[in-house]
Short mmCIF file of C-alpha atoms in Angstrom, two decimals:
data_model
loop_
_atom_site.label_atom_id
_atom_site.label_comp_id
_atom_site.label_asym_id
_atom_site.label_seq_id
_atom_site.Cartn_x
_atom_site.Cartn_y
_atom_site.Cartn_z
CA UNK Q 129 250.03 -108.45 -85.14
CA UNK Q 130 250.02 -105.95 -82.34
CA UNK Q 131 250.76 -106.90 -78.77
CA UNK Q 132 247.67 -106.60 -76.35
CA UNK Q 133 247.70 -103.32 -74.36
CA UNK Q 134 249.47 -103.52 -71.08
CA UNK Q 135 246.85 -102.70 -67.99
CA UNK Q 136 247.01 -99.71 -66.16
CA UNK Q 137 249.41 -101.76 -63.13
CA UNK Q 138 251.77 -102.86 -65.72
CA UNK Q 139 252.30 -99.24 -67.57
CA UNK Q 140 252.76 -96.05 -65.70
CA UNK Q 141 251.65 -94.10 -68.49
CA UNK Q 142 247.86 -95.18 -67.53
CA UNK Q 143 245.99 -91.68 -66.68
CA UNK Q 144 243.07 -92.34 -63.85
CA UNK Q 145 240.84 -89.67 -63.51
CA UNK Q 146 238.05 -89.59 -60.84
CA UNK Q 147 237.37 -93.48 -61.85
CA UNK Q 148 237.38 -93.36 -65.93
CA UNK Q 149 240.66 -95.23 -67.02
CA UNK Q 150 242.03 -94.48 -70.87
CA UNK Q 151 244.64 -97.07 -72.42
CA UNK Q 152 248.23 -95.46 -72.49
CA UNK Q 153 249.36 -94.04 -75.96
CA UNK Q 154 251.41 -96.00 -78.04
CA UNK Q 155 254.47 -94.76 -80.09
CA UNK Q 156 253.15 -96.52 -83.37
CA UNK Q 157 249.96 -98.18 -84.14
CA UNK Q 158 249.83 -101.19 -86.39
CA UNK Q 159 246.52 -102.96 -88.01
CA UNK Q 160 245.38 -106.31 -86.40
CA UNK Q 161 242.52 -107.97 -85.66
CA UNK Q 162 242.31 -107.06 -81.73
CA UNK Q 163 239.29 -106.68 -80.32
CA UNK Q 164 238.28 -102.42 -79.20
CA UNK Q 165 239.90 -101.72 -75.63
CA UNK Q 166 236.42 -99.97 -73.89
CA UNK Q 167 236.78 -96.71 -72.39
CA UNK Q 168 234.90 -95.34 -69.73
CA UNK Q 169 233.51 -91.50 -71.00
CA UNK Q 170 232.95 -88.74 -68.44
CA UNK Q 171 229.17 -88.73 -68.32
CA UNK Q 172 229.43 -84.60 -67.96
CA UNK Q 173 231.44 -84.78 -71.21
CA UNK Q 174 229.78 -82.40 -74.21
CA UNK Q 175 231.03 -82.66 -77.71
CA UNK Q 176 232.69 -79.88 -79.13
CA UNK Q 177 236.51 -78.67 -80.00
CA UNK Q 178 237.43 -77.87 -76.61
CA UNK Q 179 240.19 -80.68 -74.54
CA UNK Q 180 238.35 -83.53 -73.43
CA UNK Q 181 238.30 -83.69 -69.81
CA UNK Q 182 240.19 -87.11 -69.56
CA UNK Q 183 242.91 -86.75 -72.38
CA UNK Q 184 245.92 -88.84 -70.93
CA UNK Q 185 249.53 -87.46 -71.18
CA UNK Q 186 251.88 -87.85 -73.99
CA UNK Q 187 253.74 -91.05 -74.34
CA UNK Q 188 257.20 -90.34 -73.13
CA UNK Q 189 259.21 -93.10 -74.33
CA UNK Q 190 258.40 -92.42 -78.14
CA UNK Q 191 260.40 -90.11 -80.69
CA UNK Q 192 258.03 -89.54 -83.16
CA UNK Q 193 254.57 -87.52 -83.06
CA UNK Q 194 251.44 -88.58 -80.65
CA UNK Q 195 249.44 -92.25 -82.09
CA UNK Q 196 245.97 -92.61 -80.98
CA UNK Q 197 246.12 -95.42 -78.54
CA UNK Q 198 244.00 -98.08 -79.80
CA UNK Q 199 242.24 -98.45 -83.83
CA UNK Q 200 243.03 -102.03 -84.49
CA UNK Q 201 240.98 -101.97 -87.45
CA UNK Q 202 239.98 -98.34 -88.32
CA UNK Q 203 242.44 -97.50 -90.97
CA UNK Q 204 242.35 -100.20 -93.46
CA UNK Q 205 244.52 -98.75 -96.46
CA UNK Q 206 247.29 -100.98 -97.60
CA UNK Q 207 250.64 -99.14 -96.80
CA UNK Q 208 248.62 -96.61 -94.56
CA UNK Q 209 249.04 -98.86 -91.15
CA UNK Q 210 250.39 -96.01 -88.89
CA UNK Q 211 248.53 -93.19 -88.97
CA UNK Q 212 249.35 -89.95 -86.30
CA UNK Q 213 247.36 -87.64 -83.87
CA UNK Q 214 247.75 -84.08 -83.39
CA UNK Q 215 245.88 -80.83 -82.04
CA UNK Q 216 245.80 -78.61 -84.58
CA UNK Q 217 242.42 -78.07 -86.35
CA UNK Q 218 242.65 -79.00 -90.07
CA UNK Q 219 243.75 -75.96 -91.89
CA UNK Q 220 241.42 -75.98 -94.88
CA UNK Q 221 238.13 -77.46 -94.27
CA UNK Q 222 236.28 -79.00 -91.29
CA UNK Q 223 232.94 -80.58 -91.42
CA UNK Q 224 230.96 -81.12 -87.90
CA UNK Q 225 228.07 -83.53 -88.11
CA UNK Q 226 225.35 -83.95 -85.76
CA UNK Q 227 222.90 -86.31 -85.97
CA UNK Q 228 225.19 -89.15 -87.90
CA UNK Q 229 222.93 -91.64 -87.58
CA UNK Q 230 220.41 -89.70 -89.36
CA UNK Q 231 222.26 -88.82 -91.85
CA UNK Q 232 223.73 -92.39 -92.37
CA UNK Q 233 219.78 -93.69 -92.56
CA UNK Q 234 218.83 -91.21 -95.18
CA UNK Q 235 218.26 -91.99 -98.62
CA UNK Q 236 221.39 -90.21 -100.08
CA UNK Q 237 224.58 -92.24 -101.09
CA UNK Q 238 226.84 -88.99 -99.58
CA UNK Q 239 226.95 -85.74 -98.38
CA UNK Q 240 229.42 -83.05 -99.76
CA UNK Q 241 230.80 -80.05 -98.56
CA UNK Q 242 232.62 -77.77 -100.37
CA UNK Q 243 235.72 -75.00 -99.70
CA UNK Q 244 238.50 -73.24 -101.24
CA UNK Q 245 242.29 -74.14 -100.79
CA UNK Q 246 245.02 -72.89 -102.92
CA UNK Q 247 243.08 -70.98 -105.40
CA UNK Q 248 240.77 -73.33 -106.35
CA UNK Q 249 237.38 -74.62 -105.37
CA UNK Q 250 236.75 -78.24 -103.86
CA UNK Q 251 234.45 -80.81 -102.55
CA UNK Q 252 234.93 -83.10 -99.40
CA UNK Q 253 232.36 -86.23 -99.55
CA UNK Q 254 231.62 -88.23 -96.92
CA UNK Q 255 229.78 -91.82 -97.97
CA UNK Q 256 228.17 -92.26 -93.85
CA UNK Q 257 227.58 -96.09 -94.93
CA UNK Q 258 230.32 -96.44 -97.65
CA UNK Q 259 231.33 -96.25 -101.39
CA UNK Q 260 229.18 -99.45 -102.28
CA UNK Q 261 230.02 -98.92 -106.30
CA UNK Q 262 234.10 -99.16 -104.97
CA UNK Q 263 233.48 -101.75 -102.45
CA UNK Q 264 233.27 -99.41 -99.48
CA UNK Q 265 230.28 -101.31 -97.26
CA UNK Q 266 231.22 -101.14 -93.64
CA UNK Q 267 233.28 -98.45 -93.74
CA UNK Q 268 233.11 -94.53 -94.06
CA UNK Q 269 234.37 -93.68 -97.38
CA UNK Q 270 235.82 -89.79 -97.63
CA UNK Q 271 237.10 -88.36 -101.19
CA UNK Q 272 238.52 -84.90 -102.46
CA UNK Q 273 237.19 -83.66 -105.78
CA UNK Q 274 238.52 -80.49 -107.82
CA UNK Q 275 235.34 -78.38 -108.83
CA UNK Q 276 234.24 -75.73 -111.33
CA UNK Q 277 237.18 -76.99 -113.52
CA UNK Q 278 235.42 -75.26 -116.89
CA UNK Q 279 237.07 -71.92 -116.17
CA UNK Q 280 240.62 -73.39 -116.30
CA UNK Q 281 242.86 -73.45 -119.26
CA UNK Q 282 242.71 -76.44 -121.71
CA UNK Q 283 244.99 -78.95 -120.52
CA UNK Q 284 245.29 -77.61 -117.25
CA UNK Q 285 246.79 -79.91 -113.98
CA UNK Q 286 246.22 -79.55 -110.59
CA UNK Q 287 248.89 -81.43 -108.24
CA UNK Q 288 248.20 -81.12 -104.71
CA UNK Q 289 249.18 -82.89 -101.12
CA UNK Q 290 246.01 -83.42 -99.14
CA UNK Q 291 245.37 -85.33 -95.77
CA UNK Q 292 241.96 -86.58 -93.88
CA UNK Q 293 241.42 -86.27 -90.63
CA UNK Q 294 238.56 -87.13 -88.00
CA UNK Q 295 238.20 -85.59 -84.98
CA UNK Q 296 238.90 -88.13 -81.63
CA UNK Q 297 236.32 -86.28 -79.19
CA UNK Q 298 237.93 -88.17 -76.29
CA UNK Q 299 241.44 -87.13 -76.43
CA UNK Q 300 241.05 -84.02 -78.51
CA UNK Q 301 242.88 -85.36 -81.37
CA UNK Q 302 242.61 -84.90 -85.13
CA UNK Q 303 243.50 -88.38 -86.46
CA UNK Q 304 244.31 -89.37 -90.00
CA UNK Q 305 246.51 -91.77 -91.85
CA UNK Q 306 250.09 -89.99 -93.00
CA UNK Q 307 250.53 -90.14 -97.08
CA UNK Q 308 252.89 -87.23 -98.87
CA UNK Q 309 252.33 -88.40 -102.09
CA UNK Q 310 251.77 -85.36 -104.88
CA UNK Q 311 248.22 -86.48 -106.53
CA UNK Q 312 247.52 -84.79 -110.12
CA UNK Q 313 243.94 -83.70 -110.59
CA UNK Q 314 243.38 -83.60 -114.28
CA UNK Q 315 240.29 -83.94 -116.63
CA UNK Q 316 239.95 -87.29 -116.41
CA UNK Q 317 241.19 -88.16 -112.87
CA UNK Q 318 238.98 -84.89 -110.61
CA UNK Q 319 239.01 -87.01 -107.73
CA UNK Q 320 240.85 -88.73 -104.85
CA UNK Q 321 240.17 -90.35 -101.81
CA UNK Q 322 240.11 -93.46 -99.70
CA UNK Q 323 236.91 -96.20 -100.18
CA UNK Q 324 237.72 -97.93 -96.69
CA UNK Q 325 238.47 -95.07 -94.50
CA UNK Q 326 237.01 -96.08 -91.19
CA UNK Q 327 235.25 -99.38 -90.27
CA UNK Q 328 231.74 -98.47 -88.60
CA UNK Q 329 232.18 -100.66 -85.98
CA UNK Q 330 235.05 -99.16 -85.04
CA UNK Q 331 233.75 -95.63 -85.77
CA UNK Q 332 230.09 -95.88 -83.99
CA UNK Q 333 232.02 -97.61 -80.69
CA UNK Q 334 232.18 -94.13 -78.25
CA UNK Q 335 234.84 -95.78 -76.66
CA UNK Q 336 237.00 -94.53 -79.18
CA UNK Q 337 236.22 -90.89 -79.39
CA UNK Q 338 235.32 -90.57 -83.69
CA UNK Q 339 231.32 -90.95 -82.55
CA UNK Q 340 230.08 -89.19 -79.53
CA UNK Q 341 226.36 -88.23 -78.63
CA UNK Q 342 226.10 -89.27 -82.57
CA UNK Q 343 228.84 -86.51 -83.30
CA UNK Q 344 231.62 -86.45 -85.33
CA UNK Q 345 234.03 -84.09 -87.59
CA UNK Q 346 235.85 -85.07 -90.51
CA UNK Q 347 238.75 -82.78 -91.71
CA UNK Q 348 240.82 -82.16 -94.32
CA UNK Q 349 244.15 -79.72 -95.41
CA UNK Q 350 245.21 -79.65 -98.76
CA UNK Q 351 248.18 -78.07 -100.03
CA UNK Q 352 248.43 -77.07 -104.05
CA UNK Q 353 251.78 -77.91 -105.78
CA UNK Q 354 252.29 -74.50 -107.58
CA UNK Q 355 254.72 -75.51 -110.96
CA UNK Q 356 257.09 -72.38 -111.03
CA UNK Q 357 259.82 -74.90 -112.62
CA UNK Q 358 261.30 -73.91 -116.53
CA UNK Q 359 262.25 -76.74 -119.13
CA UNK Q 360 264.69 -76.85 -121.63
CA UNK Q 361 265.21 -79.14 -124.54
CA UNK Q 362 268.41 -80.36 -125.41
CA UNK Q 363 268.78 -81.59 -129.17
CA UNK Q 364 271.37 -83.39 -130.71
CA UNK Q 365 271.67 -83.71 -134.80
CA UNK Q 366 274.47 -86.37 -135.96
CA UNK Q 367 276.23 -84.79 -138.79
CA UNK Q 368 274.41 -81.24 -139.72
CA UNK Q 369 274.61 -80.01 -142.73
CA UNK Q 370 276.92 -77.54 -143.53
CA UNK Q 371 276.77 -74.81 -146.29
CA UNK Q 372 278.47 -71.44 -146.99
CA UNK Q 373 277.65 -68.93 -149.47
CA UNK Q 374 279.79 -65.91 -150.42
CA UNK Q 375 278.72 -61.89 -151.39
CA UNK Q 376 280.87 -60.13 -153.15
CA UNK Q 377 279.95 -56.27 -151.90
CA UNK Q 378 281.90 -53.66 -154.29
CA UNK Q 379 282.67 -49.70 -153.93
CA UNK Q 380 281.50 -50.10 -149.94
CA UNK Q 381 282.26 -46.68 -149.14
CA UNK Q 382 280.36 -45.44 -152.00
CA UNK Q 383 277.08 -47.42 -150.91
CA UNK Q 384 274.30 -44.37 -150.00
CA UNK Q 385 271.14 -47.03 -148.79
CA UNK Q 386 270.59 -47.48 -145.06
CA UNK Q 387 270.88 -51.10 -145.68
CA UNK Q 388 271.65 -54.14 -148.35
CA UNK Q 389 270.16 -57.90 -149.30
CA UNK Q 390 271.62 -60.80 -151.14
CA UNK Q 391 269.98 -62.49 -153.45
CA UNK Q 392 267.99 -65.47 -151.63
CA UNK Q 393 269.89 -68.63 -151.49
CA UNK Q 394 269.29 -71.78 -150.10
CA UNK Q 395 271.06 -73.82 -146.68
CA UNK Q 396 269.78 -76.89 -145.77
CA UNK Q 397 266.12 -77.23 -146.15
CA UNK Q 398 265.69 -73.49 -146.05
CA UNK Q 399 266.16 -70.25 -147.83
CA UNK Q 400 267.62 -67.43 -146.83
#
């Protein structure tokens, strides 16, 4: 369970700006069931992919990257408690919604959006109210799907490193839970992703930065494994057979043909 955060007299990392306090970073998040710190926004503030205007500094006491400083209960993943922050745009793909709570009212299950990465041709889907069928409700579920797979070769494999992110308006952050695991796309198995990705209460809180002026972005990079590896196969037979055969060639240096057979014998299960 984590500890409660310490208030802004008790931590000198606190940033005050012009009245509008943010909660210090944190080294390392880890998943409890804490109530959502509240943050007070910038009224001025406008969505967008520019710094926000009351980002707080870096934690200086930590050695690894930047956490986001409070999601109690958005990542919900087993194994995928600590997730990281950083400000680099998403290299592959990034989606920008407006008017989420439109979309998430609408009478579609998800909305896809597709790109290219690595050669090949994808789709990001984002369930707004969850992946009901893989008991997603009250979350956002996001997946990554390989497309237009009927031009590749028969048995073909795609293995690929990909990573989520969504967009944390308030401290100009791209936020996503860390996981370097190689995932094969194959015939049977064209898509991965996470069912319980964010919790909506978490999510539609402002506070936090992932919903603003019903904004958002959702994100993704995903790196293709290219195979450039060669096999071998080692065989061992206990006790070959062995067999030797014998051609008596007379007058050799009378022979005038460019070249000479035996008669076919046989070695083993074959003839030579």
């Amino acid at each position: 369970m984590a500890s409660p955060l310490p208030s802004s007299s008790e931590n000198p990392n606190t940033s005050t700006r012009e009245g509008s306090e943010l909660p210090p970073l944190h080294p390392s998040i880890f998943l409890s069931d804490d109530s959502i710190s509240s943050v007070s926004l910038d009224p001025n503030y406008q969505t967008g992919f520019h710094t926000a205007p009351s980002s707080p500094p870096p934690f200086k006491g930590s050695t690894t990257e930047m956490f986001s400083p409070f999601l109690p209960k958005l990542f919900l993943q087993p194994k995928l408690n600590i997730f990281h922050a950083r400000d680099a745009v998403p290299s592959h793909h990034l989606l920008k919604i407006e008017s989420f709570s439109t979309l998430s009212k609408a009478p579609i299950e998800k909305y896809v959006s597709e790109f290219e990465a690595g050669g090949y041709k994808w789709n990001l889907s984002i369930y707004p109210s969850g992946d009901k069928n893989k008991d997603g409700q009250d979350h956002i579920s996001i997946y990554l799907e390989l497309v237009e797979t009927s031009s590749l070769p028969a048995g073909w494999e795609v293995n690929a490193i990909f990573s989520f992110f969504v967009f944390d308006q308030v401290r100009d952050k791209y936020v996503g839970p860390q996981d370097a695991r190689v995932r094969r796309f194959h015939c049977v198995k064209t898509q991965w992703g996470l069912e319980k990705f964010i919790d909506l209460k978490a999510f539609n809180n402002p506070s936090n930065g992932y919903l603003v002026n019903d904004t958002c972005s959702f994100g993704v990079e995903v790196f293709v494994v290219k195979n450039t590896s060669k096999a071998e196969r080692l065989s061992m037979i206990k006790n070959p057979a062995k067999f030797k055969y014998a051609w008596m060639f007379d007058s050799f240096s009378t022979k005038t043909l460019e070249h000479y057979e035996s008669d076919f014998f046989v070695g083993g299960d074959y003839i030579w």
